[in-house]
Short mmCIF file of C-alpha atoms in Angstrom, two decimals:
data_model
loop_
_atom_site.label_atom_id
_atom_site.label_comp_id
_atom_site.label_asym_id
_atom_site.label_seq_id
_atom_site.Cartn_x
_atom_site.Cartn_y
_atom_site.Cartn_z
CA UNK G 1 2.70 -18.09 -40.50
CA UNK G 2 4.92 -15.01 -40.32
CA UNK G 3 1.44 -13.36 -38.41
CA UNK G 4 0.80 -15.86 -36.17
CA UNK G 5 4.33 -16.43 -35.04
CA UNK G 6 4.03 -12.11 -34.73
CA UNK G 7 0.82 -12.36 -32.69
CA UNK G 8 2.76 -14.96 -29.92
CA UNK G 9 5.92 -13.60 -29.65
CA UNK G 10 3.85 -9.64 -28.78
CA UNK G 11 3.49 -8.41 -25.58
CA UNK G 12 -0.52 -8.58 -26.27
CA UNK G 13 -0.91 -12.22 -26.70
CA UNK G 14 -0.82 -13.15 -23.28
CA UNK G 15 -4.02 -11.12 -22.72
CA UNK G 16 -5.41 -13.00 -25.86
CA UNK G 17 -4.98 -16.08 -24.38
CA UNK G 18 -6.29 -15.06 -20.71
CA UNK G 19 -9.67 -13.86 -22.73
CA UNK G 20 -9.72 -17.22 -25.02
CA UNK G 21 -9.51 -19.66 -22.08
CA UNK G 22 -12.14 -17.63 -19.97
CA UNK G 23 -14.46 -17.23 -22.34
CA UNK G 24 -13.80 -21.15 -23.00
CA UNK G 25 -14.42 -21.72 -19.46
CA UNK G 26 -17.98 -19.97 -19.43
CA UNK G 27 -18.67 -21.63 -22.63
CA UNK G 28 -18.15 -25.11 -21.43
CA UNK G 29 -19.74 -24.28 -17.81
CA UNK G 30 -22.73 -22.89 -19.29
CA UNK G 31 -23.59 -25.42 -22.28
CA UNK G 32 -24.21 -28.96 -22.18
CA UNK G 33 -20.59 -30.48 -21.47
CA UNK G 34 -20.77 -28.17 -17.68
CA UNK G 35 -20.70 -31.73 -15.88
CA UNK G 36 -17.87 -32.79 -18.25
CA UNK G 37 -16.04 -28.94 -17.10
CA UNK G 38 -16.33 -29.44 -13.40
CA UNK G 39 -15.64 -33.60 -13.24
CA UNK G 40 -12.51 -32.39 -14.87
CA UNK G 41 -11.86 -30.22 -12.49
CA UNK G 42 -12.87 -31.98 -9.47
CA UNK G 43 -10.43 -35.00 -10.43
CA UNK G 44 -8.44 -35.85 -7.67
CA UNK G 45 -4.91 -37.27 -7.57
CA UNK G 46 -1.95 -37.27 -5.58
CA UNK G 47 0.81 -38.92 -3.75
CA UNK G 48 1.78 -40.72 -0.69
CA UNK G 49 5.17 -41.34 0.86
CA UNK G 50 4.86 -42.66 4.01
CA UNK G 51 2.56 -41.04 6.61
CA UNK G 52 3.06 -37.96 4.07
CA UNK G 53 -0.43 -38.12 1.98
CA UNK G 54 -1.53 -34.94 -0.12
CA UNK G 55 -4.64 -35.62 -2.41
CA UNK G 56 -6.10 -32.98 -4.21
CA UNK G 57 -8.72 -32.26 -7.03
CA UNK G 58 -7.17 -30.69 -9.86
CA UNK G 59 -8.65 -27.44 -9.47
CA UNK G 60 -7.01 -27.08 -5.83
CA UNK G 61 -3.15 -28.27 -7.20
CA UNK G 62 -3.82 -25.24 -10.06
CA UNK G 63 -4.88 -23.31 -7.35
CA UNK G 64 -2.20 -24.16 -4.72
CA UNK G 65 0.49 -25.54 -6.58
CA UNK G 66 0.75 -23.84 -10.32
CA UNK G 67 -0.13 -20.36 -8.69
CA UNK G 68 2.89 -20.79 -6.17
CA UNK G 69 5.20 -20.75 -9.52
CA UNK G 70 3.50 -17.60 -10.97
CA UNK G 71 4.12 -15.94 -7.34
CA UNK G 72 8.10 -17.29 -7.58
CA UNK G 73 8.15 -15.73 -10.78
CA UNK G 74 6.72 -12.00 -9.93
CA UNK G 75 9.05 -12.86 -6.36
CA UNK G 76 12.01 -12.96 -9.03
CA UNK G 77 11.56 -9.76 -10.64
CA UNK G 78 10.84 -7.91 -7.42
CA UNK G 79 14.59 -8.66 -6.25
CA UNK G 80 16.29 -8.10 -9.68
CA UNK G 81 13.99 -4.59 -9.67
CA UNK G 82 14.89 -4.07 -6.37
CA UNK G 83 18.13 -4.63 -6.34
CA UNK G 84 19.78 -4.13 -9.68
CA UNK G 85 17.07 -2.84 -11.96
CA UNK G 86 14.46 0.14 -12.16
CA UNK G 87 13.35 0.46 -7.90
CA UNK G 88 17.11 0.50 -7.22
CA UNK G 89 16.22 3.71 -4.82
CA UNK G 90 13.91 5.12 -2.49
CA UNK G 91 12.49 7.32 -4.96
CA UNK G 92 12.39 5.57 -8.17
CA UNK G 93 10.46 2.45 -5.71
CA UNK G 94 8.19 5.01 -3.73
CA UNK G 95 5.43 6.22 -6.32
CA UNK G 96 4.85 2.54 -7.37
CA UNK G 97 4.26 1.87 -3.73
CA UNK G 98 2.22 4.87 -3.08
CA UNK G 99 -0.32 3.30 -5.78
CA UNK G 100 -0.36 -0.01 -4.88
CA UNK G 101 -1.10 1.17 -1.12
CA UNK G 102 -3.78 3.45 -2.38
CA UNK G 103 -5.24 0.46 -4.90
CA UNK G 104 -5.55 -1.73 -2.10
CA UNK G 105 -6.62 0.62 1.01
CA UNK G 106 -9.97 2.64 -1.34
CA UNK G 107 -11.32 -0.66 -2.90
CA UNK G 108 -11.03 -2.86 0.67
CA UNK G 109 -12.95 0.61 2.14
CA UNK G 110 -15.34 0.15 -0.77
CA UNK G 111 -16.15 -3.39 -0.64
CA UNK G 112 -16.45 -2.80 3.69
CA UNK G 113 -19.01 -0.37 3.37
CA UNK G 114 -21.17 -2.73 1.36
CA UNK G 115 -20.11 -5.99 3.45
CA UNK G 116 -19.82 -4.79 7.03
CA UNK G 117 -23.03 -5.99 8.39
CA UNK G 118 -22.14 -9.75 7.24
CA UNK G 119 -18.71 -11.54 8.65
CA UNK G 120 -18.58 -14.06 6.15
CA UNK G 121 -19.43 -11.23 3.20
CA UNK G 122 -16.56 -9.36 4.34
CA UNK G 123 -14.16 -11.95 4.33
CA UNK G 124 -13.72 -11.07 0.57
CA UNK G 125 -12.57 -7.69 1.79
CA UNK G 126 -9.28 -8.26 -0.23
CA UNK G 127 -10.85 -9.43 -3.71
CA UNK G 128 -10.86 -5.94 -5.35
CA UNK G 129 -7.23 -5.01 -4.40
CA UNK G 130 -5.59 -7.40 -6.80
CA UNK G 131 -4.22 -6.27 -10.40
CA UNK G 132 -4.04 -8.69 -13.23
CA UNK G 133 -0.78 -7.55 -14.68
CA UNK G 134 -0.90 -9.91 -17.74
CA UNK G 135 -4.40 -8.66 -18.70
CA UNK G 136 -3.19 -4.99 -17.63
CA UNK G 137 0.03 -4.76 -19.63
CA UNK G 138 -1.32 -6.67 -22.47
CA UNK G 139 -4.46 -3.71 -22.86
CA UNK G 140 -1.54 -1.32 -22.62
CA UNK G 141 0.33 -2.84 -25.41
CA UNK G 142 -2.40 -2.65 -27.58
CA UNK G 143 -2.19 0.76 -28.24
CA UNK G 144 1.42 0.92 -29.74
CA UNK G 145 4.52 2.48 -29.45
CA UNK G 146 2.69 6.04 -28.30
CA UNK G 147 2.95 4.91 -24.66
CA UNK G 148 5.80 5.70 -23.27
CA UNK G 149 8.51 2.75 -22.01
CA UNK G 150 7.81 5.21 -18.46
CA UNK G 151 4.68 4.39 -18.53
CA UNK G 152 4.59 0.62 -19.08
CA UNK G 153 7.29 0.06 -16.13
CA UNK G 154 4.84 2.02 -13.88
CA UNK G 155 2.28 -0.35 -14.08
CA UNK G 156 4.55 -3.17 -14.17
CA UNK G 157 6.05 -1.89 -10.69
CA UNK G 158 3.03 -0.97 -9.31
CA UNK G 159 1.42 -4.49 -10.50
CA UNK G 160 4.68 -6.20 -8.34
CA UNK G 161 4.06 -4.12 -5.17
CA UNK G 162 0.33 -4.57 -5.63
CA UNK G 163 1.26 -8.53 -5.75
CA UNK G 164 3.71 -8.48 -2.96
CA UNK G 165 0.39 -6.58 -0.81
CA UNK G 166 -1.76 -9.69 -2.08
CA UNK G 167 1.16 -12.05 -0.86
CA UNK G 168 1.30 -10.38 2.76
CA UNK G 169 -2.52 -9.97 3.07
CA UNK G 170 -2.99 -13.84 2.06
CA UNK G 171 -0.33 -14.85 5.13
CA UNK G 172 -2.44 -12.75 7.54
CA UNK G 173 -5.81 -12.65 6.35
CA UNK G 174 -6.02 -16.04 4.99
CA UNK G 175 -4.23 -18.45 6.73
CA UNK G 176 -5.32 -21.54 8.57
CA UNK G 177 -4.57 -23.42 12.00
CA UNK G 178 -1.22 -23.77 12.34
CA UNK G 179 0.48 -27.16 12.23
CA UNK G 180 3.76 -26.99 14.51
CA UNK G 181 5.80 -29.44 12.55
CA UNK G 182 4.96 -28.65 9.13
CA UNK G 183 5.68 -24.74 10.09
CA UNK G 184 9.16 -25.96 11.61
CA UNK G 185 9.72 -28.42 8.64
CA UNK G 186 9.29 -24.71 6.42
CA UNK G 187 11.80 -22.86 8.61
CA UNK G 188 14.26 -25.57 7.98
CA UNK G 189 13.86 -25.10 4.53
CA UNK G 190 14.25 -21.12 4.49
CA UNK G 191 17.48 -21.99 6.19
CA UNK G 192 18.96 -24.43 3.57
CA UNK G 193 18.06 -21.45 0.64
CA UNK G 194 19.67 -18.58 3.09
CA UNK G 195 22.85 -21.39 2.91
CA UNK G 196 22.38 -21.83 -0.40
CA UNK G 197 22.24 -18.41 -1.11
CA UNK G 198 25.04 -17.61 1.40
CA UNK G 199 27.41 -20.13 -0.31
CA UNK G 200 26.71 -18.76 -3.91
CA UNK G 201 25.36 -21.87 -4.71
CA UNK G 202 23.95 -21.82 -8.32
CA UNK G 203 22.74 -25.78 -9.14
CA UNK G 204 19.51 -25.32 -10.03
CA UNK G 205 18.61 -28.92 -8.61
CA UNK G 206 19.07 -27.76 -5.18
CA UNK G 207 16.38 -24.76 -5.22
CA UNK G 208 14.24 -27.33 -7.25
CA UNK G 209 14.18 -29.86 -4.68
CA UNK G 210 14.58 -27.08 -1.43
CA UNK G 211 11.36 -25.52 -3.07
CA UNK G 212 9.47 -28.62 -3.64
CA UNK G 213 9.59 -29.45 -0.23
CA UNK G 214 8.94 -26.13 1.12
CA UNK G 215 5.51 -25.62 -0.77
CA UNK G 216 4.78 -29.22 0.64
CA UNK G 217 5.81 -27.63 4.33
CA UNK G 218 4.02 -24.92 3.93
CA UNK G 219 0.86 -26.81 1.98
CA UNK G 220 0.79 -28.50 5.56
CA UNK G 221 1.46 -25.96 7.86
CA UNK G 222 -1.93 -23.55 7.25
CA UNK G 223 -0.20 -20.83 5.83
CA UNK G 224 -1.20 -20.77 1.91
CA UNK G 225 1.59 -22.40 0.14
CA UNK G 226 2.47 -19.98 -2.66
CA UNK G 227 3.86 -18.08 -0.09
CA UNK G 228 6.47 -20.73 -0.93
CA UNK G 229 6.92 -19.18 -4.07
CA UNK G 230 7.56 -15.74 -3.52
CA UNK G 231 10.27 -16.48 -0.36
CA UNK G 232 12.18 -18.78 -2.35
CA UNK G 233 12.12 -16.60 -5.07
CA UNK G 234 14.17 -13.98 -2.52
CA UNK G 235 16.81 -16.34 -1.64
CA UNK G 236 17.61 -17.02 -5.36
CA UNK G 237 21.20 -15.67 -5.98
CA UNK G 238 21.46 -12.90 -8.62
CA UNK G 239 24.98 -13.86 -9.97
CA UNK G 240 27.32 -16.60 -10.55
CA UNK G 241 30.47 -16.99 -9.02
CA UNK G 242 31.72 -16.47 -12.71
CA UNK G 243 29.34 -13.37 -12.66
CA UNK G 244 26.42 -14.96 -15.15
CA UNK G 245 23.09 -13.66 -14.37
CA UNK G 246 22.29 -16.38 -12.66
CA UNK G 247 18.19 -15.03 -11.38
CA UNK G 248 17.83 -13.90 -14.70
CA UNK G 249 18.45 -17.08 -16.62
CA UNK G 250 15.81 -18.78 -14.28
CA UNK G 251 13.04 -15.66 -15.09
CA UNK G 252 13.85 -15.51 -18.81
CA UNK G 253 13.31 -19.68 -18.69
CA UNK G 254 10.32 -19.39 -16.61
CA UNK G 255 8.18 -16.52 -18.28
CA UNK G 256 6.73 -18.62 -21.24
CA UNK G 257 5.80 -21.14 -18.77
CA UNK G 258 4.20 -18.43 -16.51
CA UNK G 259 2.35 -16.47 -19.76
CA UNK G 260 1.25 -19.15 -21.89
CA UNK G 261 0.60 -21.63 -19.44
CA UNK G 262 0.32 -21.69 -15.89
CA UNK G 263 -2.46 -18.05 -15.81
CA UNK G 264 -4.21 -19.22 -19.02
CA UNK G 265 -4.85 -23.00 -16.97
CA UNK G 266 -5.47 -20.71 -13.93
CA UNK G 267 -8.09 -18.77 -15.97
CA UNK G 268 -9.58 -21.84 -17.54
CA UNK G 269 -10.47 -23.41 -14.36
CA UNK G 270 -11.56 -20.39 -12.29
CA UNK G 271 -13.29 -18.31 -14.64
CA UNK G 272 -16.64 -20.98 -15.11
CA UNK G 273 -19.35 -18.83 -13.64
CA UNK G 274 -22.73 -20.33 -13.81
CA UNK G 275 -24.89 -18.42 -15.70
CA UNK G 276 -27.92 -20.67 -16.34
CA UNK G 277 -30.33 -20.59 -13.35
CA UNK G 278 -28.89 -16.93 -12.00
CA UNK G 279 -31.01 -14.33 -11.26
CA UNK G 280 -30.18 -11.09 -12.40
CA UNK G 281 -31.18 -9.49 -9.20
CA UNK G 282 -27.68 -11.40 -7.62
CA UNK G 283 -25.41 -8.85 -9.63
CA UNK G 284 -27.12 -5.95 -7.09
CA UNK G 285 -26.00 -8.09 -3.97
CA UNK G 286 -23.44 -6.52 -1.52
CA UNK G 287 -20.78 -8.39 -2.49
CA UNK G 288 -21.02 -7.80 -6.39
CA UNK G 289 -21.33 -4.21 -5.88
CA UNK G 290 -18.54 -4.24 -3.28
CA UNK G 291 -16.19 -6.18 -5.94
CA UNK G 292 -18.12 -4.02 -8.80
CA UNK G 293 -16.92 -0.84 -7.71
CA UNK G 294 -14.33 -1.55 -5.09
CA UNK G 295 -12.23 -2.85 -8.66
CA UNK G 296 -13.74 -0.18 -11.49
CA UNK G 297 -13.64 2.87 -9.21
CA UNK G 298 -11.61 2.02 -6.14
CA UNK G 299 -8.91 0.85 -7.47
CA UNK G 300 -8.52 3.91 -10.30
CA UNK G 301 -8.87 6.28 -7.07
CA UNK G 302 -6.79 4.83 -5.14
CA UNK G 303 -4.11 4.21 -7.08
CA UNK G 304 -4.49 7.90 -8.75
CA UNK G 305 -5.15 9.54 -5.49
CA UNK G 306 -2.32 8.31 -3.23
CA UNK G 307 -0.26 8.69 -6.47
CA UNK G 308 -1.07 12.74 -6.85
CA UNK G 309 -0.73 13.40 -3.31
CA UNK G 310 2.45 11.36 -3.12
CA UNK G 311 4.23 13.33 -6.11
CA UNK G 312 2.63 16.83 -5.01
CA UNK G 313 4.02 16.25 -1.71
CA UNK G 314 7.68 15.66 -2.79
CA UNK G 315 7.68 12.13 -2.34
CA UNK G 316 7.71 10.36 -5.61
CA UNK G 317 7.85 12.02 -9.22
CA UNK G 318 5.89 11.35 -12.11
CA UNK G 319 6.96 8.95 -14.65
CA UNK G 320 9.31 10.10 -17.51
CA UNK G 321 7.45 12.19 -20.58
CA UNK G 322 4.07 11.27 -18.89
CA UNK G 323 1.20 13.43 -17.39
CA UNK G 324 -1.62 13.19 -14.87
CA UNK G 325 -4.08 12.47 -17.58
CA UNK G 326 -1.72 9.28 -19.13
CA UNK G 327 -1.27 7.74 -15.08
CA UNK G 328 -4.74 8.61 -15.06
CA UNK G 329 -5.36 6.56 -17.59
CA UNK G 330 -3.04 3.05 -16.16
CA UNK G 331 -4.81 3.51 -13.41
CA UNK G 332 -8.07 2.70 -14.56
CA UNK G 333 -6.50 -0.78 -16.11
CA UNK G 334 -4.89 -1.16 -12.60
CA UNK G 335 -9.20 -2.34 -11.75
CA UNK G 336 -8.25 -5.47 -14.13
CA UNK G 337 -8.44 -7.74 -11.14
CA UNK G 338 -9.38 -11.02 -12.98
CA UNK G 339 -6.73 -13.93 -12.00
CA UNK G 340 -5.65 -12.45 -8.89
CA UNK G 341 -9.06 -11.65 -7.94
CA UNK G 342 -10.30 -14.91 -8.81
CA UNK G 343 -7.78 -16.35 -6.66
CA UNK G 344 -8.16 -14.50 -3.80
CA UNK G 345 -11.99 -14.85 -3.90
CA UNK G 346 -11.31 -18.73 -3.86
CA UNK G 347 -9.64 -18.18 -0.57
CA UNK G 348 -12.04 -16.08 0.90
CA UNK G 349 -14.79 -18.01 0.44
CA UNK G 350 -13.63 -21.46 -0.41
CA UNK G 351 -14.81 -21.44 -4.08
CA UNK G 352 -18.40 -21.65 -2.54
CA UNK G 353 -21.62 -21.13 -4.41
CA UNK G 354 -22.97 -19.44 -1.81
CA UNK G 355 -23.46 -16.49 -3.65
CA UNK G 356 -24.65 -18.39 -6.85
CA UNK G 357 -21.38 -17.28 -8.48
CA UNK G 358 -22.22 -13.48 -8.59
CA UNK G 359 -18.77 -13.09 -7.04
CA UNK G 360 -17.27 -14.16 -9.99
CA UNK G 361 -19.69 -12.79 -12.41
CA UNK G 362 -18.39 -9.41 -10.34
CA UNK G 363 -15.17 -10.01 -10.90
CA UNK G 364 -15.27 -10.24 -14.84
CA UNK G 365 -17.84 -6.96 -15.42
CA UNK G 366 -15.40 -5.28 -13.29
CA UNK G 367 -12.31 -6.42 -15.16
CA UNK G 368 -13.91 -5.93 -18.40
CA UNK G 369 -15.05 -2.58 -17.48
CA UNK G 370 -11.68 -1.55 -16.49
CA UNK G 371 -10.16 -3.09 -19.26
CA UNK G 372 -12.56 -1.33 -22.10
CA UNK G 373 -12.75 1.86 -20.52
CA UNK G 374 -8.91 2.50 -19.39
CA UNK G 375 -7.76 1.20 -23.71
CA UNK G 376 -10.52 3.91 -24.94
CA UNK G 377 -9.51 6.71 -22.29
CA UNK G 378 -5.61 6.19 -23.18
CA UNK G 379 -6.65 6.16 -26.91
CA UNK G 380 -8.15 9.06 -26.88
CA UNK G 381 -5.40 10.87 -24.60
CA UNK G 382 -3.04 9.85 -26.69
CA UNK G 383 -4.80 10.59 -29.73
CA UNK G 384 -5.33 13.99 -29.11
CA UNK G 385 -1.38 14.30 -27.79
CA UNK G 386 0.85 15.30 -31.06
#
């Protein structure tokens, strides 16, 4: 028992979890209970209040609605980071956002030059920019106390810049007709948090309801509502008036929700690629190849390159007591796209099976390839360090 309650409370087990409930999902989507998976999935329910109707199959509320709390949550710890924590200046925030621009600019080149010739192809432009940073951090963790604390913040910086790209490229890239009312309905909502937050109001009720109603707004405007998430997250006060951590609190209550819950669900009902019927020949389409290498090498290059350039240039520094062969090294695991990928490949093509799931399929050799290759580099670097 002692082991077990070991294994949850490490860093790691989040990554265990992410692997168990994917590999559950292809299990059950490629055996005999696969109508049994996707009925589940596809079960719609709802509410209506009014002329106010949303009804939604489960897979679309994980998709829209859990996912808005996991963006609230990395929203959270951009503004304590930002503004109290480790990317408190210009410098110690510049070579995290040097990566993340270089891990999203190299693999959206990569997956273009495959795509270019087909519009609807390249509307999945954006899927091998995204970082899993539960996946990432947990591969990290597995290889002990040799990697630096320098090291791990890094990636976790790099991972919220990389998210906060994801979040901006979803509200431009992504986004719907607009509805007029619903978009004015969300404005009036971002100006009851600014009052909130003006005021020093810390009753968690208020944001609860203000937020609920906001994601609804924004659920009905066009523009994807876990943009919801990440706004309110920035009008969330940092103190109380009797100085309490006040952001904190909400973070430190939210994280085993976030970890344990809300990506393994995500995971679980996302990662069911059908394998039965596919034909090998699918992996070698554009759009596997463009997510194939945009997230194994792309990423890794992009996030190394604009990273060396960046610090040779004078305009970030290298992480304390690490090398270019150790950043080498996160940035391989900075091509775990999985979650993040997932989701944005369900928004660029509308979790079609147009491409008999080889998207997805993509997606996991990529991540897995990242993920096995960046723990044995960084075991071997650090192996042979003394």
């Amino acid at each position: 028992m002692r082991r077990i309650h070991a294994l949850i409370k490490s860093e790691t087990f989040p990554g265990v979890l992410l692997i168990f409930f994917t590999a559950l999902a292809l299990i059950l989507q490629n055996s005999s209970l696969t109508d049994q998976y996707t009925n589940f999935l596809n079960i719609p329910f709802g509410f209506q209040a009014g002329s106010l109707e949303i009804f939604k199959p489960l897979l679309l509320w994980i998709n829209d609605g859990l996912i808005a709390i996991f963006f609230f949550a990395i929203g959270l710890e951009l503004k304590y980071e930002v503004t109290k924590g480790q990317l408190n200046s210009i410098k110690a925030m510049s070579l995290p956002v040097f990566a993340a621009l270089g891990g999203m600019i190299v693999p959206a080149l990569i997956f273009a030059f495959f795509n270019y010739k087909d519009s609807f192809a390249l509307q999945g432009w954006a899927i091998p920019t995204a970082t899993d940073v539960a996946f990432a951090v947990g591969i990290l963790m597995l290889l002990g106390k040799k990697v630096p604390a320098s090291l791990k913040l890094f990636l976790l910086s790099l991972a919220i810049f990389d998210d906060l790209g994801a979040i901006i490229v979803i509200a431009l890239f992504y986004t719907s007709e607009l509805s007029v009312f619903a978009m004015i309905a969300a404005l009036v909502c971002m100006l009851a948090l600014y009052l909130l937050n003006h005021f020093h109001v810390t009753k968690k009720s208020f944001y609860i309801i203000i937020a609920i109603v906001f994601w609804i707004s924004m659920l009905k405007s066009g523009v994807h509502a876990t943009l919801a998430g990440v706004i309110t997250a920035l009008f969330i006060p940092l103190q109380t008036k009797s100085g309490k951590s006040f952001l904190k609190e909400i973070e430190h209550d939210l994280a085993p929700w976030v970890s344990y819950f809300i990506l393994p669900i995500f995971a679980f009902a996302n990662a069911g690629v059908d394998l039965k019927d596919m034909d090998p020949s699918y992996i070698f389409s554009s759009v596997s190849m463009g997510i194939i290498l945009g997230l194994f090498l792309g990423k890794q290059i992009g996030v190394f390159l604009f990273s060396f350039i960046s610090i040779k240039l004078g305009l970030a520094k290298l992480p304390q007591n690490v090398n270019f062969k150790q950043l080498y090294g996160v940035c391989i695991l900075t091509g775990i796209g999985f979650t993040m990928s997932f989701f944005i490949d369900g928004l660029a093509y509308q979790n079609s099976d147009i491409f008999a799931y080889s998207d997805k399929l993509a997606i996991l050799i990529a991540s897995l390839l990242s993920a096995v290759v960046g723990y044995f580099y960084l075991k071997i670097v650090y192996g042979s360090t003394k």
